[in-house]
Amino acid sequence: MLVCVRGAGDLASGIAVRLHRAGWQVVMLDIAEPTSVRRTVCFSEAVRLGETLVEDVRGVAVAGPDEAAAAVAAGDVAVMVDPDGRSIPALAPDAVVDAILAKRNLGTDLSMAPIVVGVGPGFTAPDDVDAAVETQRGHDLGRVYYRGTPAPNTGIPGNIGGYTVERVLRAPADGVFSGVASIGDVVAAGDVVATVDGVPMEATIDGVLRGLLQDGLTVFRGMKAGDIDPRCEVSNCFSVSDKARSVAGGVLEALDHFRARPRRPKGGE
């Protein structure tokens, strides 16, 4: 069974890891210059590096559907630059999962595959997707909506260790991003962890630097550029997060639900 995951950031990658381990072949579609912050657990890094590991699952960059088919047949996750999903008809997947996390639907619809799942706000089941999965931290995290929509975006990061907006680092200026610290470093509030055209980006709280943009990326002032985890568990920087695992469980539930109850052939015919 082949699933096409739109997006290759940390939540999308957590979904891909769980689906891969559950026996699905996974192709991921992302942008040409990914802006993932938690790069150590993002298959989007394969776009930049050619290949990457998320936990024990290998992701490899591919140029098109034929290379994607060869990669998944070899047991890897295939990662392709295709933000608009134009390759989906050629891939002919059994399922499409939109995990772009754009807070709105960027074009995913029921015609894309026999099973279509939306992750986060912006999707309504069964109107534009078969199911939608909650991404907001709290009691309903990972819940599958077969009718309805996930909670709207609040604009406030989830609470970790008593911190919300404080744990997110944002670019201090427009310009080119350059890291000073590395993911996994323990930092203190006020430490310079990166610069943007020479303007320092300082740690906002004490903790471990869980995420940081890659060097050379052009950023804008206020753009999310880093993530500090106040729990200070360095190993957490290199494993799928609790949130991603919960959301991935919801996606797997939805796929299994509709795989057992097929309702449309490919293409929505």
Coordinates of C-alpha atoms in Angstrom, one line a residue:
M1 CA 0.0 0.0 0.0
L2 CA 1.4 3.4 -1.1
V3 CA 0.7 6.6 0.8
C4 CA 1.7 10.1 -0.4
V5 CA 2.4 12.5 2.4
R6 CA 2.3 16.2 1.5
G7 CA 4.9 18.0 3.6
A8 CA 8.1 16.6 5.2
G9 CA 8.4 18.7 8.4
D10 CA 8.5 17.2 11.9
L11 CA 4.8 16.2 12.2
A12 CA 4.7 14.9 8.6
S13 CA 8.0 13.0 9.3
G14 CA 6.6 11.5 12.5
I15 CA 3.6 10.3 10.5
A16 CA 5.9 8.8 7.8
V17 CA 7.9 6.9 10.4
R18 CA 4.8 5.3 11.9
L19 CA 3.2 4.5 8.6
H20 CA 6.5 3.0 7.3
R21 CA 6.8 0.8 10.4
A22 CA 3.2 -0.3 9.9
G23 CA 4.0 -1.6 6.5
W24 CA 3.0 1.3 4.2
Q25 CA 5.3 2.5 1.4
V26 CA 5.8 6.3 1.8
V27 CA 6.4 9.1 -0.7
M28 CA 6.8 12.6 0.7
L29 CA 6.3 15.8 -1.2
D30 CA 7.9 19.1 0.0
I31 CA 9.2 22.5 -1.2
A32 CA 12.6 23.1 -2.8
E33 CA 13.9 25.1 0.2
P34 CA 12.4 23.5 3.3
T35 CA 12.1 25.6 6.4
S36 CA 11.8 22.8 8.9
V37 CA 13.2 23.8 12.3
R38 CA 13.5 20.4 13.9
R39 CA 15.8 19.2 11.1
T40 CA 17.2 16.2 13.0
V41 CA 13.8 14.5 12.8
C42 CA 12.6 15.8 9.4
F43 CA 12.7 13.9 6.1
S44 CA 12.8 17.4 4.4
E45 CA 16.6 17.3 5.1
A46 CA 16.8 14.7 2.3
V47 CA 16.0 17.5 -0.1
R48 CA 19.1 19.4 1.0
L49 CA 21.5 16.5 1.8
G50 CA 20.3 13.8 -0.6
E51 CA 19.4 11.4 2.2
T52 CA 18.7 11.5 5.9
L53 CA 17.7 9.3 8.9
V54 CA 14.8 9.9 11.1
E55 CA 15.3 7.5 14.0
D56 CA 16.0 4.3 12.1
V57 CA 14.1 5.1 8.9
R58 CA 16.1 6.3 5.9
G59 CA 14.7 9.0 3.6
V60 CA 16.2 9.6 0.1
A61 CA 15.7 12.4 -2.4
V62 CA 14.2 11.3 -5.7
A63 CA 13.6 13.2 -8.9
G64 CA 10.3 11.7 -10.0
P65 CA 7.7 9.0 -9.7
D66 CA 9.9 6.3 -11.2
E67 CA 12.7 7.0 -8.7
A68 CA 10.2 7.2 -5.9
A69 CA 8.9 3.7 -6.8
A70 CA 12.4 2.3 -6.7
A71 CA 13.2 3.9 -3.4
V72 CA 10.1 2.6 -1.6
A73 CA 10.6 -0.8 -3.1
A74 CA 14.1 -0.7 -1.5
G75 CA 12.5 0.0 1.9
D76 CA 13.2 3.7 2.1
V77 CA 11.0 6.7 2.4
A78 CA 11.1 8.7 -0.9
V79 CA 11.3 12.5 -0.7
M80 CA 10.4 14.6 -3.8
V81 CA 10.3 18.3 -4.5
D82 CA 6.6 18.8 -5.5
P83 CA 4.8 21.3 -3.4
D84 CA 1.8 21.4 -5.6
G85 CA 1.3 17.6 -5.7
R86 CA 1.5 17.4 -9.5
S87 CA 3.1 14.0 -9.3
I88 CA 0.2 12.4 -7.4
P89 CA -1.7 11.1 -10.4
A90 CA 1.4 9.4 -11.7
L91 CA 2.2 7.9 -8.3
A92 CA -1.4 6.6 -8.0
P93 CA -1.2 6.2 -4.2
D94 CA -3.7 4.3 -2.2
A95 CA -3.9 7.3 0.2
V96 CA -2.9 10.9 0.4
V97 CA -2.1 12.6 3.8
D98 CA -1.9 16.4 3.8
A99 CA 0.5 17.2 6.6
I100 CA 1.7 20.6 5.3
L101 CA 0.4 22.3 8.4
A102 CA -0.5 25.4 6.5
K103 CA -3.5 25.9 8.8
R104 CA -5.6 25.9 5.6
N105 CA -6.2 23.5 2.7
L106 CA -3.8 24.2 -0.2
G107 CA -5.6 22.1 -2.7
T108 CA -6.0 18.6 -1.3
D109 CA -9.3 17.0 -2.3
L110 CA -11.1 13.7 -2.4
S111 CA -10.1 13.0 -6.0
M112 CA -6.5 12.5 -5.2
A113 CA -6.7 9.0 -3.8
P114 CA -9.2 6.4 -2.4
I115 CA -8.3 7.6 1.1
V116 CA -7.5 11.3 1.8
V117 CA -6.6 12.5 5.3
G118 CA -6.0 16.1 6.4
V119 CA -3.8 17.0 9.4
G120 CA -4.6 20.0 11.5
P121 CA -7.0 23.0 10.9
G122 CA -8.3 23.8 7.5
F123 CA -9.9 20.5 6.6
T124 CA -13.5 19.3 7.0
A125 CA -14.5 15.7 6.8
P126 CA -16.1 14.4 4.8
D127 CA -16.3 17.5 2.5
D128 CA -12.7 17.8 1.3
V129 CA -11.1 14.9 3.1
D130 CA -12.3 11.5 4.4
A131 CA -10.9 12.3 7.8
A132 CA -9.1 15.1 9.6
V133 CA -6.7 14.7 12.6
E134 CA -6.4 17.1 15.5
T135 CA -3.0 18.7 16.1
Q136 CA -3.7 21.0 19.0
R137 CA -2.1 19.9 22.2
G138 CA -4.6 18.8 24.9
H139 CA -7.3 16.3 25.5
D140 CA -8.1 15.8 21.7
L141 CA -4.6 15.6 20.3
G142 CA -4.5 12.9 17.7
R143 CA -8.3 12.6 17.6
V144 CA -9.8 11.6 14.2
Y145 CA -12.7 13.5 12.9
Y146 CA -14.8 11.5 10.4
R147 CA -17.3 14.4 10.5
G148 CA -16.1 17.9 11.4
T149 CA -12.9 19.8 11.5
P150 CA -9.9 20.1 14.0
A151 CA -9.7 23.1 16.3
P152 CA -8.7 26.4 14.6
N153 CA -5.2 27.7 14.8
T154 CA -4.7 29.8 18.0
G155 CA -1.3 31.2 17.0
I156 CA 0.1 30.2 20.4
P157 CA 2.6 27.3 20.6
G158 CA 1.7 24.4 22.8
N159 CA 2.8 24.4 26.5
I160 CA 6.0 22.6 27.1
G161 CA 7.5 22.8 30.6
G162 CA 5.4 25.8 31.4
Y163 CA 6.5 27.8 28.3
T164 CA 4.6 28.6 25.1
V165 CA 5.6 31.6 23.0
E166 CA 8.8 31.9 25.0
R167 CA 10.3 28.7 23.7
V168 CA 10.0 29.6 20.0
L169 CA 13.0 31.6 18.5
R170 CA 12.2 34.0 15.7
A171 CA 14.5 35.7 13.2
P172 CA 15.5 39.2 14.4
A173 CA 15.8 40.7 11.0
D174 CA 15.4 40.1 7.2
G175 CA 18.4 38.4 5.7
V176 CA 20.5 35.3 5.5
F177 CA 20.4 32.9 8.5
S178 CA 23.6 31.6 10.1
G179 CA 23.8 29.3 13.0
V180 CA 26.1 29.8 15.9
A181 CA 24.9 27.0 18.2
S182 CA 23.9 23.5 17.0
I183 CA 20.8 21.4 17.6
G184 CA 21.3 19.5 20.8
D185 CA 23.3 22.2 22.6
V186 CA 22.3 23.2 26.1
V187 CA 21.8 27.0 26.1
A188 CA 20.9 29.8 28.6
A189 CA 18.6 32.7 28.1
G190 CA 20.6 35.5 26.3
D191 CA 23.1 33.2 24.6
V192 CA 23.5 34.0 20.9
V193 CA 22.4 30.9 19.0
A194 CA 22.3 32.3 15.4
T195 CA 22.7 35.6 13.4
V196 CA 20.7 37.1 10.5
D197 CA 23.0 39.3 8.5
G198 CA 25.0 39.9 11.6
V199 CA 22.0 40.6 13.9
P200 CA 22.1 38.2 16.9
M201 CA 19.3 35.8 17.6
E202 CA 19.4 35.1 21.4
A203 CA 18.0 32.2 23.4
T204 CA 14.8 33.3 25.1
I205 CA 14.9 30.7 27.9
D206 CA 17.2 28.1 29.4
G207 CA 17.0 24.6 27.8
V208 CA 18.2 22.5 25.0
L209 CA 18.2 23.8 21.4
R210 CA 15.8 21.3 19.8
G211 CA 15.5 23.0 16.5
L212 CA 17.3 25.5 14.3
L213 CA 17.1 26.5 10.6
Q214 CA 19.8 25.6 8.2
D215 CA 22.6 28.0 7.3
G216 CA 22.2 30.1 4.2
L217 CA 18.4 30.3 4.3
T218 CA 16.9 33.6 3.5
V219 CA 14.5 34.6 6.3
F220 CA 12.2 37.4 7.2
R221 CA 11.9 39.2 10.6
G222 CA 9.6 37.3 12.9
M223 CA 10.0 34.0 11.0
K224 CA 10.2 30.9 13.2
A225 CA 13.9 30.0 13.3
G226 CA 14.5 27.9 16.3
D227 CA 13.0 25.9 19.2
I228 CA 14.1 25.5 22.8
D229 CA 12.9 22.7 25.0
P230 CA 13.0 23.6 28.7
R231 CA 12.9 19.9 29.7
C232 CA 16.6 19.8 28.7
E233 CA 16.5 16.2 27.5
V234 CA 19.1 16.2 24.7
S235 CA 18.0 12.8 23.4
N236 CA 14.6 14.4 22.6
C237 CA 16.3 16.4 19.8
F238 CA 16.9 13.3 17.9
S239 CA 13.6 11.4 18.2
V240 CA 10.1 11.9 17.0
S241 CA 8.1 14.1 19.4
D242 CA 5.3 13.0 21.6
K243 CA 3.0 15.3 19.6
A244 CA 4.0 13.8 16.3
R245 CA 3.6 10.2 17.5
S246 CA 0.1 11.0 18.7
V247 CA -0.9 12.7 15.5
A248 CA 0.6 9.8 13.5
G249 CA -1.5 7.4 15.5
G250 CA -4.6 9.3 14.4
V251 CA -3.5 9.2 10.8
L252 CA -2.8 5.4 11.0
E253 CA -6.3 4.9 12.6
A254 CA -7.9 6.8 9.7
L255 CA -6.1 4.9 7.0
D256 CA -6.9 1.5 8.6
H257 CA -10.5 2.6 9.1
F258 CA -11.0 3.3 5.4
R259 CA -8.8 0.5 4.2
A260 CA -11.2 -1.9 5.9
R261 CA -14.2 0.0 4.6
P262 CA -13.3 1.0 1.0
R263 CA -15.7 3.6 -0.4
R264 CA -14.1 4.9 -3.6
P265 CA -11.7 3.7 -6.3
K266 CA -8.7 5.8 -7.1
G267 CA -9.6 9.2 -8.7
G268 CA -12.9 9.4 -6.8
E269 CA -14.7 7.6 -9.7

